[in-house]
Each structure stands twice: as C-alpha cells, then as structure tokens.
Amino acid sequence: MTRDPSLEAFCAFYNKLDNTCTNRLAEFYTADVSFRDPWHRIEGREALIRYFDTLYARVGDCRFTFAERLRDGDRAFVRWTLTVTHPALAGGRPITVDGCSHLRFEAERVREHHDYFDAGALLYEHVPLLGGAIRYLKRRLA
C-alpha cells in the first residue's frame, strides 16, 4: 500500500506537538478549517491557533503514535494513541488514550478535522476527586 504524502506529513507534524507548533499550522490547515474534539468546535485557522496556544501552554510532552492511516480522495481516517503529560493531571505522569481522527482535505491541507476519543480517560479521570468518582462509576457500569 502506498502512503499518501499529505497524510504522512500531517501525522509527522502531530507526532511532535508542543507549545511552538502553532507557527506551522498554516502548512497543514486551510484558513477556513473546521476542528472538533470532545470539548470544542473551532472555526477558522486563527481560532485554531489560539486554541492550540492555550492547550499546549502547559503540556509537558505530547506524542501521537499512529496506527492505521487511510485516505480515499479528499477524506482520510487515522487511528492513534496519544501519550501526554500535564502538571495538573495524574501528578504529571504520562496519560495514554486511544483515538482517531476523521479528516477532509482540500488542496492537500486539512479543511475538516474531527477527533474522537474518550474525554474521561484523557482528562476527567485524572483530576483529583473527580477522577476517583469517574473510575468508580466506570467499574460499576462494567
């Protein structure tokens, strides 16, 4: 199977996210990008830059390990595992969560980006007090 150069470049960019990443967003996203994750819906590259600036201001380390990558025309799907550290979560220890992204390309840049992952596993389970309650509820429901 031949790998798509635009999708591979996108994955390589995401594998090295940190608080300096916003200076390269124009290489990968259209000006009118629509970005969604479990917490936000963001319209436009400038708003996405502000979001990333805030999001990665305190992140210690952020790495994506990409598994499957599929592209068909202007649509793509990537499955990933995120490993991230943040001083306010899990005592600064690494947190790992699996997820996937659905992408729509336009002129080899991403016009639509929708992330799917368990927000509880990434954030809520690692907040003091709240995390214990969520883990308890998950065990009870299982």
XYZ file of N, CA and C in Angstrom:
426
model
N 0.832 -1.174 0.000
C 0.000 0.000 0.000
C 0.879 1.241 0.000
N 0.593 2.188 -0.843
C 1.338 3.435 -0.929
C 0.801 4.427 0.093
N 1.686 5.062 0.798
C 1.292 6.060 1.788
C 1.086 7.401 1.107
N 0.072 8.128 1.551
C -0.234 9.441 0.998
C 0.701 10.484 1.612
N 1.435 11.254 0.796
C 2.409 12.216 1.325
C 1.781 13.289 2.228
N 0.611 13.800 1.864
C -0.029 14.840 2.685
C -0.451 14.284 4.039
N -0.989 13.095 4.046
C -1.412 12.471 5.296
C -0.205 12.109 6.152
N 0.855 11.631 5.543
C 2.074 11.305 6.292
C 2.694 12.559 6.904
N 2.704 13.666 6.163
C 3.238 14.924 6.687
C 2.395 15.415 7.864
N 1.085 15.283 7.745
C 0.172 15.660 8.815
C 0.469 14.834 10.072
N 0.622 13.526 9.924
C 0.920 12.650 11.064
C 2.273 12.996 11.676
N 3.259 13.274 10.857
C 4.584 13.637 11.363
C 4.517 14.942 12.162
N 3.724 15.902 11.697
C 3.537 17.154 12.418
C 2.917 16.889 13.791
N 1.882 16.082 13.843
C 1.204 15.793 15.098
C 2.065 14.951 16.039
N 3.030 14.262 15.526
C 3.888 13.468 16.385
C 4.877 14.330 17.163
N 4.964 15.611 16.835
C 5.924 16.493 17.502
C 5.258 17.750 18.040
N 4.021 17.629 18.502
C 3.316 18.799 19.025
C 3.937 19.283 20.327
N 4.055 20.601 20.426
C 4.465 21.246 21.667
C 3.972 22.687 21.619
N 4.455 23.516 22.533
C 3.961 24.885 22.588
C 4.488 25.777 21.466
N 5.280 25.244 20.551
C 5.735 26.027 19.399
C 5.044 25.588 18.103
N 4.110 24.653 18.203
C 3.528 24.053 17.000
C 2.659 25.008 16.185
N 2.123 26.043 16.809
C 1.183 26.897 16.078
C 1.836 27.656 14.935
N 3.138 27.834 14.977
C 3.789 28.558 13.886
C 3.807 27.764 12.579
N 3.362 26.495 12.615
C 3.335 25.674 11.401
C 1.924 25.256 10.975
N 0.892 25.694 11.686
C -0.468 25.249 11.366
C -0.892 25.603 9.949
N -0.428 26.714 9.405
C -0.816 27.121 8.049
C -0.319 26.129 6.994
N 0.703 25.352 7.323
C 1.204 24.342 6.388
C 0.226 23.180 6.246
N -0.602 22.957 7.275
C -1.423 21.751 7.327
C -2.924 21.999 7.294
N -3.354 23.229 7.609
C -4.780 23.533 7.680
C -5.151 24.681 6.749
N -6.345 24.596 6.166
C -6.862 25.702 5.361
C -7.263 26.839 6.297
N -7.406 28.037 5.738
C -7.783 29.207 6.538
C -9.162 29.036 7.162
N -10.055 28.301 6.493
C -11.424 28.128 6.988
C -11.653 26.766 7.633
N -10.622 26.188 8.215
C -10.717 24.862 8.816
C -11.820 24.797 9.874
N -12.451 23.636 9.935
C -13.412 23.326 10.993
C -12.801 22.201 11.815
N -12.602 22.449 13.114
C -11.944 21.489 14.003
C -12.903 21.161 15.138
N -13.047 19.850 15.421
C -13.888 19.411 16.550
C -13.170 18.338 17.345
N -13.315 18.442 18.647
C -12.907 17.373 19.550
C -14.014 17.249 20.594
N -13.887 16.360 21.573
C -14.993 16.190 22.519
C -15.367 17.445 23.315
N -14.502 18.445 23.358
C -14.777 19.636 24.160
C -15.083 20.882 23.345
N -14.607 20.971 22.133
C -14.683 22.228 21.382
C -15.078 22.029 19.921
N -15.640 23.070 19.373
C -15.825 23.188 17.928
C -15.220 24.538 17.559
N -14.247 24.494 16.690
C -13.482 25.688 16.350
C -13.573 25.919 14.850
N -13.848 27.145 14.480
C -13.958 27.517 13.069
C -12.859 28.509 12.717
N -12.046 28.165 11.741
C -11.002 29.056 11.246
C -9.638 28.765 11.844
N -8.625 28.946 11.004
C -7.253 28.648 11.415
C -6.774 29.567 12.538
N -7.155 30.846 12.510
C -6.723 31.763 13.567
C -7.279 31.329 14.928
N -8.541 30.894 14.953
C -9.127 30.388 16.205
C -8.442 29.093 16.629
N -8.079 28.257 15.661
C -7.377 27.013 15.972
C -5.998 27.311 16.561
N -5.325 28.308 16.035
C -4.029 28.718 16.574
C -4.180 29.147 18.032
N -5.188 29.950 18.339
C -5.415 30.385 19.725
C -5.708 29.178 20.627
N -6.517 28.248 20.127
C -6.848 27.046 20.890
C -5.585 26.236 21.191
N -4.767 25.993 20.174
C -3.538 25.226 20.373
C -2.575 25.960 21.309
N -2.476 27.291 21.174
C -1.609 28.065 22.071
C -2.005 27.840 23.522
N -3.301 27.878 23.800
C -3.805 27.669 25.160
C -3.631 26.218 25.588
N -3.998 25.304 24.714
C -3.958 23.881 25.028
C -2.545 23.402 25.354
N -1.568 23.828 24.586
C -0.212 23.316 24.748
C 0.691 24.203 25.598
N 0.135 25.240 26.214
C 0.947 26.144 27.036
C 1.593 25.418 28.210
N 0.882 24.452 28.804
C 1.407 23.766 29.990
C 1.683 22.286 29.760
N 1.464 21.786 28.568
C 1.715 20.379 28.289
C 3.213 20.117 28.349
N 3.586 19.072 29.090
C 4.996 18.731 29.204
C 5.506 17.983 27.991
N 4.804 16.942 27.623
C 5.196 16.127 26.479
C 3.921 15.659 25.803
N 3.946 15.582 24.495
C 2.763 15.175 23.743
C 3.236 14.391 22.520
N 2.870 13.108 22.477
C 3.277 12.259 21.360
C 2.096 11.447 20.865
N 1.939 11.410 19.570
C 0.947 10.557 18.930
C 1.678 9.403 18.262
N 1.190 8.206 18.488
C 1.674 7.044 17.770
C 0.554 6.638 16.829
N 0.824 6.699 15.546
C -0.212 6.450 14.550
C -0.202 4.991 14.120
N -1.386 4.428 14.054
C -1.551 3.055 13.588
C -2.073 3.125 12.164
N -3.328 2.802 11.976
C -3.906 2.813 10.631
C -4.039 4.229 10.086
N -3.775 4.326 8.788
C -3.964 5.573 8.060
C -4.627 5.211 6.745
N -5.763 5.784 6.496
C -6.475 5.502 5.253
C -6.885 6.815 4.602
N -6.676 6.916 3.301
C -7.141 8.088 2.565
C -7.811 7.619 1.292
N -8.977 8.216 1.039
C -9.734 7.946 -0.176
C -10.217 9.286 -0.701
N -9.593 9.760 -1.748
C -9.939 11.070 -2.281
C -9.609 12.167 -1.291
N -10.609 12.986 -0.963
C -10.359 14.089 -0.032
C -10.596 13.709 1.429
N -10.973 12.475 1.697
C -11.278 12.031 3.065
C -10.183 11.098 3.577
N -9.917 11.226 4.891
C -8.900 10.376 5.498
C -9.322 10.026 6.923
N -8.788 8.931 7.396
C -9.021 8.434 8.739
C -7.681 7.986 9.287
N -7.370 8.401 10.512
C -6.154 7.930 11.171
C -6.507 7.481 12.586
N -5.947 6.347 12.966
C -6.123 5.827 14.326
C -4.817 6.061 15.061
N -4.915 6.535 16.309
C -3.731 6.922 17.042
C -3.833 6.600 18.526
N -2.667 6.642 19.176
C -2.558 6.589 20.625
C -1.808 7.842 21.050
N -2.426 8.596 21.940
C -1.828 9.819 22.467
C -1.214 9.527 23.823
N 0.013 9.973 24.014
C 0.657 9.951 25.318
C 1.022 11.394 25.646
N 0.504 11.878 26.784
C 0.674 13.288 27.127
C 0.946 13.423 28.616
N 1.741 14.429 28.982
C 1.945 14.764 30.385
C 1.511 16.205 30.593
N 0.913 16.435 31.757
C 0.475 17.781 32.137
C 0.633 17.873 33.649
N 1.193 18.954 34.161
C 1.453 19.029 35.600
C 0.190 18.960 36.471
N -0.959 19.316 35.932
C -2.195 19.314 36.727
C -2.953 17.991 36.653
N -2.477 17.048 35.851
C -3.189 15.789 35.664
C -2.304 14.607 36.040
N -2.860 13.658 36.763
C -2.192 12.400 37.123
C -0.835 12.636 37.773
N -0.710 13.729 38.505
C 0.556 14.014 39.178
C 1.700 14.235 38.210
N 1.388 14.636 36.985
C 2.421 14.869 35.973
C 2.904 13.611 35.276
N 2.323 12.444 35.645
C 2.705 11.182 34.991
C 2.072 11.108 33.603
N 2.643 10.326 32.698
C 2.071 10.191 31.349
C 0.663 9.590 31.382
N -0.186 10.126 30.552
C -1.545 9.633 30.341
C -1.601 9.141 28.901
N -2.182 7.969 28.707
C -2.297 7.397 27.363
C -3.761 7.162 27.039
N -4.172 7.562 25.845
C -5.549 7.368 25.402
C -5.545 7.067 23.901
N -6.418 6.157 23.494
C -6.572 5.829 22.077
C -7.656 6.705 21.465
N -7.491 7.009 20.191
C -8.481 7.806 19.489
C -8.315 7.696 17.999
N -9.110 8.467 17.297
C -8.991 8.513 15.841
C -9.411 9.894 15.359
N -8.980 10.218 14.162
C -9.315 11.493 13.542
C -9.883 11.228 12.160
N -10.964 11.938 11.862
C -11.535 11.936 10.521
C -11.162 13.279 9.911
N -10.533 13.228 8.753
C -10.028 14.438 8.099
C -10.633 14.590 6.719
N -10.794 15.834 6.298
C -11.195 16.131 4.921
C -10.190 17.132 4.378
N -9.568 16.755 3.287
C -8.530 17.584 2.679
C -9.103 18.465 1.575
N -8.456 19.595 1.401
C -8.720 20.492 0.273
C -7.371 21.072 -0.138
N -6.992 20.858 -1.371
C -5.693 21.322 -1.873
C -4.547 20.866 -0.958
N -4.622 19.615 -0.528
C -3.611 18.946 0.287
C -3.428 19.538 1.682
N -4.379 20.354 2.115
C -4.423 20.831 3.501
C -5.732 20.359 4.116
N -5.756 20.249 5.433
C -6.946 19.767 6.132
C -7.961 20.905 6.252
N -9.171 20.631 5.765
C -10.280 21.599 5.853
C -11.227 21.232 6.998
N -11.354 19.944 7.282
C -12.179 19.477 8.398
C -11.374 18.453 9.196
N -11.408 18.612 10.506
C -10.670 17.725 11.408
C -11.587 17.429 12.582
N -11.952 16.162 12.739
C -12.832 15.756 13.831
C -12.153 14.636 14.600
N -11.836 14.911 15.876
C -11.193 13.921 16.741
C -12.236 13.206 17.584
N -12.049 11.888 17.709
C -12.902 11.042 18.541
C -12.013 10.338 19.561
N -12.300 10.541 20.851
C -11.586 9.836 21.911
C -12.392 9.949 23.197
N -12.006 9.137 24.179
C -12.672 9.126 25.476
C -12.146 10.296 26.303
N -12.937 11.358 26.408
C -12.525 12.550 27.150
C -12.280 12.232 28.621
N -13.048 11.302 29.170
C -12.854 10.909 30.565
C -11.499 10.276 30.788
N -11.105 9.397 29.876
C -9.812 8.719 30.001
C -8.650 9.692 29.867
N -8.850 10.756 29.113
C -7.783 11.730 28.919
C -7.735 12.760 30.042
N -8.878 13.241 30.452
C -8.884 14.362 31.377
C -9.568 14.049 32.703
N -10.842 13.785 32.665
C -11.646 13.730 33.884
C -11.172 12.686 34.886
N -10.696 11.554 34.422
C -10.244 10.503 35.339
C -8.954 10.869 36.066
N -8.294 11.943 35.641
C -7.006 12.314 36.220
C -7.069 13.591 37.039
N -8.269 14.116 37.251
C -8.464 15.296 38.084
C -8.732 14.819 39.506
N -8.045 15.378 40.505
C -8.282 14.938 41.883
C -9.777 15.003 42.247
N -10.229 14.059 43.034
C -11.606 13.869 43.486
C -12.525 13.428 42.352
N -12.620 14.196 41.308
C -13.482 13.845 40.181
C -13.030 12.531 39.548
N -11.727 12.348 39.415
C -11.184 11.143 38.796
C -11.600 9.878 39.521
N -11.533 9.896 40.846
C -11.936 8.734 41.628
C -13.402 8.392 41.430
N -14.242 9.410 41.387
C -15.677 9.192 41.177
C -15.949 8.599 39.800
N -15.282 9.091 38.782
C -15.490 8.583 37.426
C -14.992 7.143 37.304
N -13.833 6.858 37.858
C -13.325 5.481 37.814
C -14.268 4.533 38.545
N -14.810 4.974 39.678
C -15.783 4.163 40.418
C -17.017 3.887 39.566
N -17.550 4.919 38.930
C -18.734 4.738 38.078
C -18.456 3.801 36.906
N -17.289 3.920 36.308
C -16.943 3.023 35.194
C -16.888 1.570 35.646
N -16.296 1.340 36.824
C -16.244 -0.035 37.335
C -17.640 -0.559 37.619
N -18.499 0.265 38.167
C -19.868 -0.145 38.478
C -20.668 -0.474 37.215
N -20.461 0.308 36.161
C -21.180 0.088 34.909
C -20.643 -1.107 34.138
N -19.377 -1.454 34.362
C -18.791 -2.589 33.666
C -19.335 -3.844 34.265
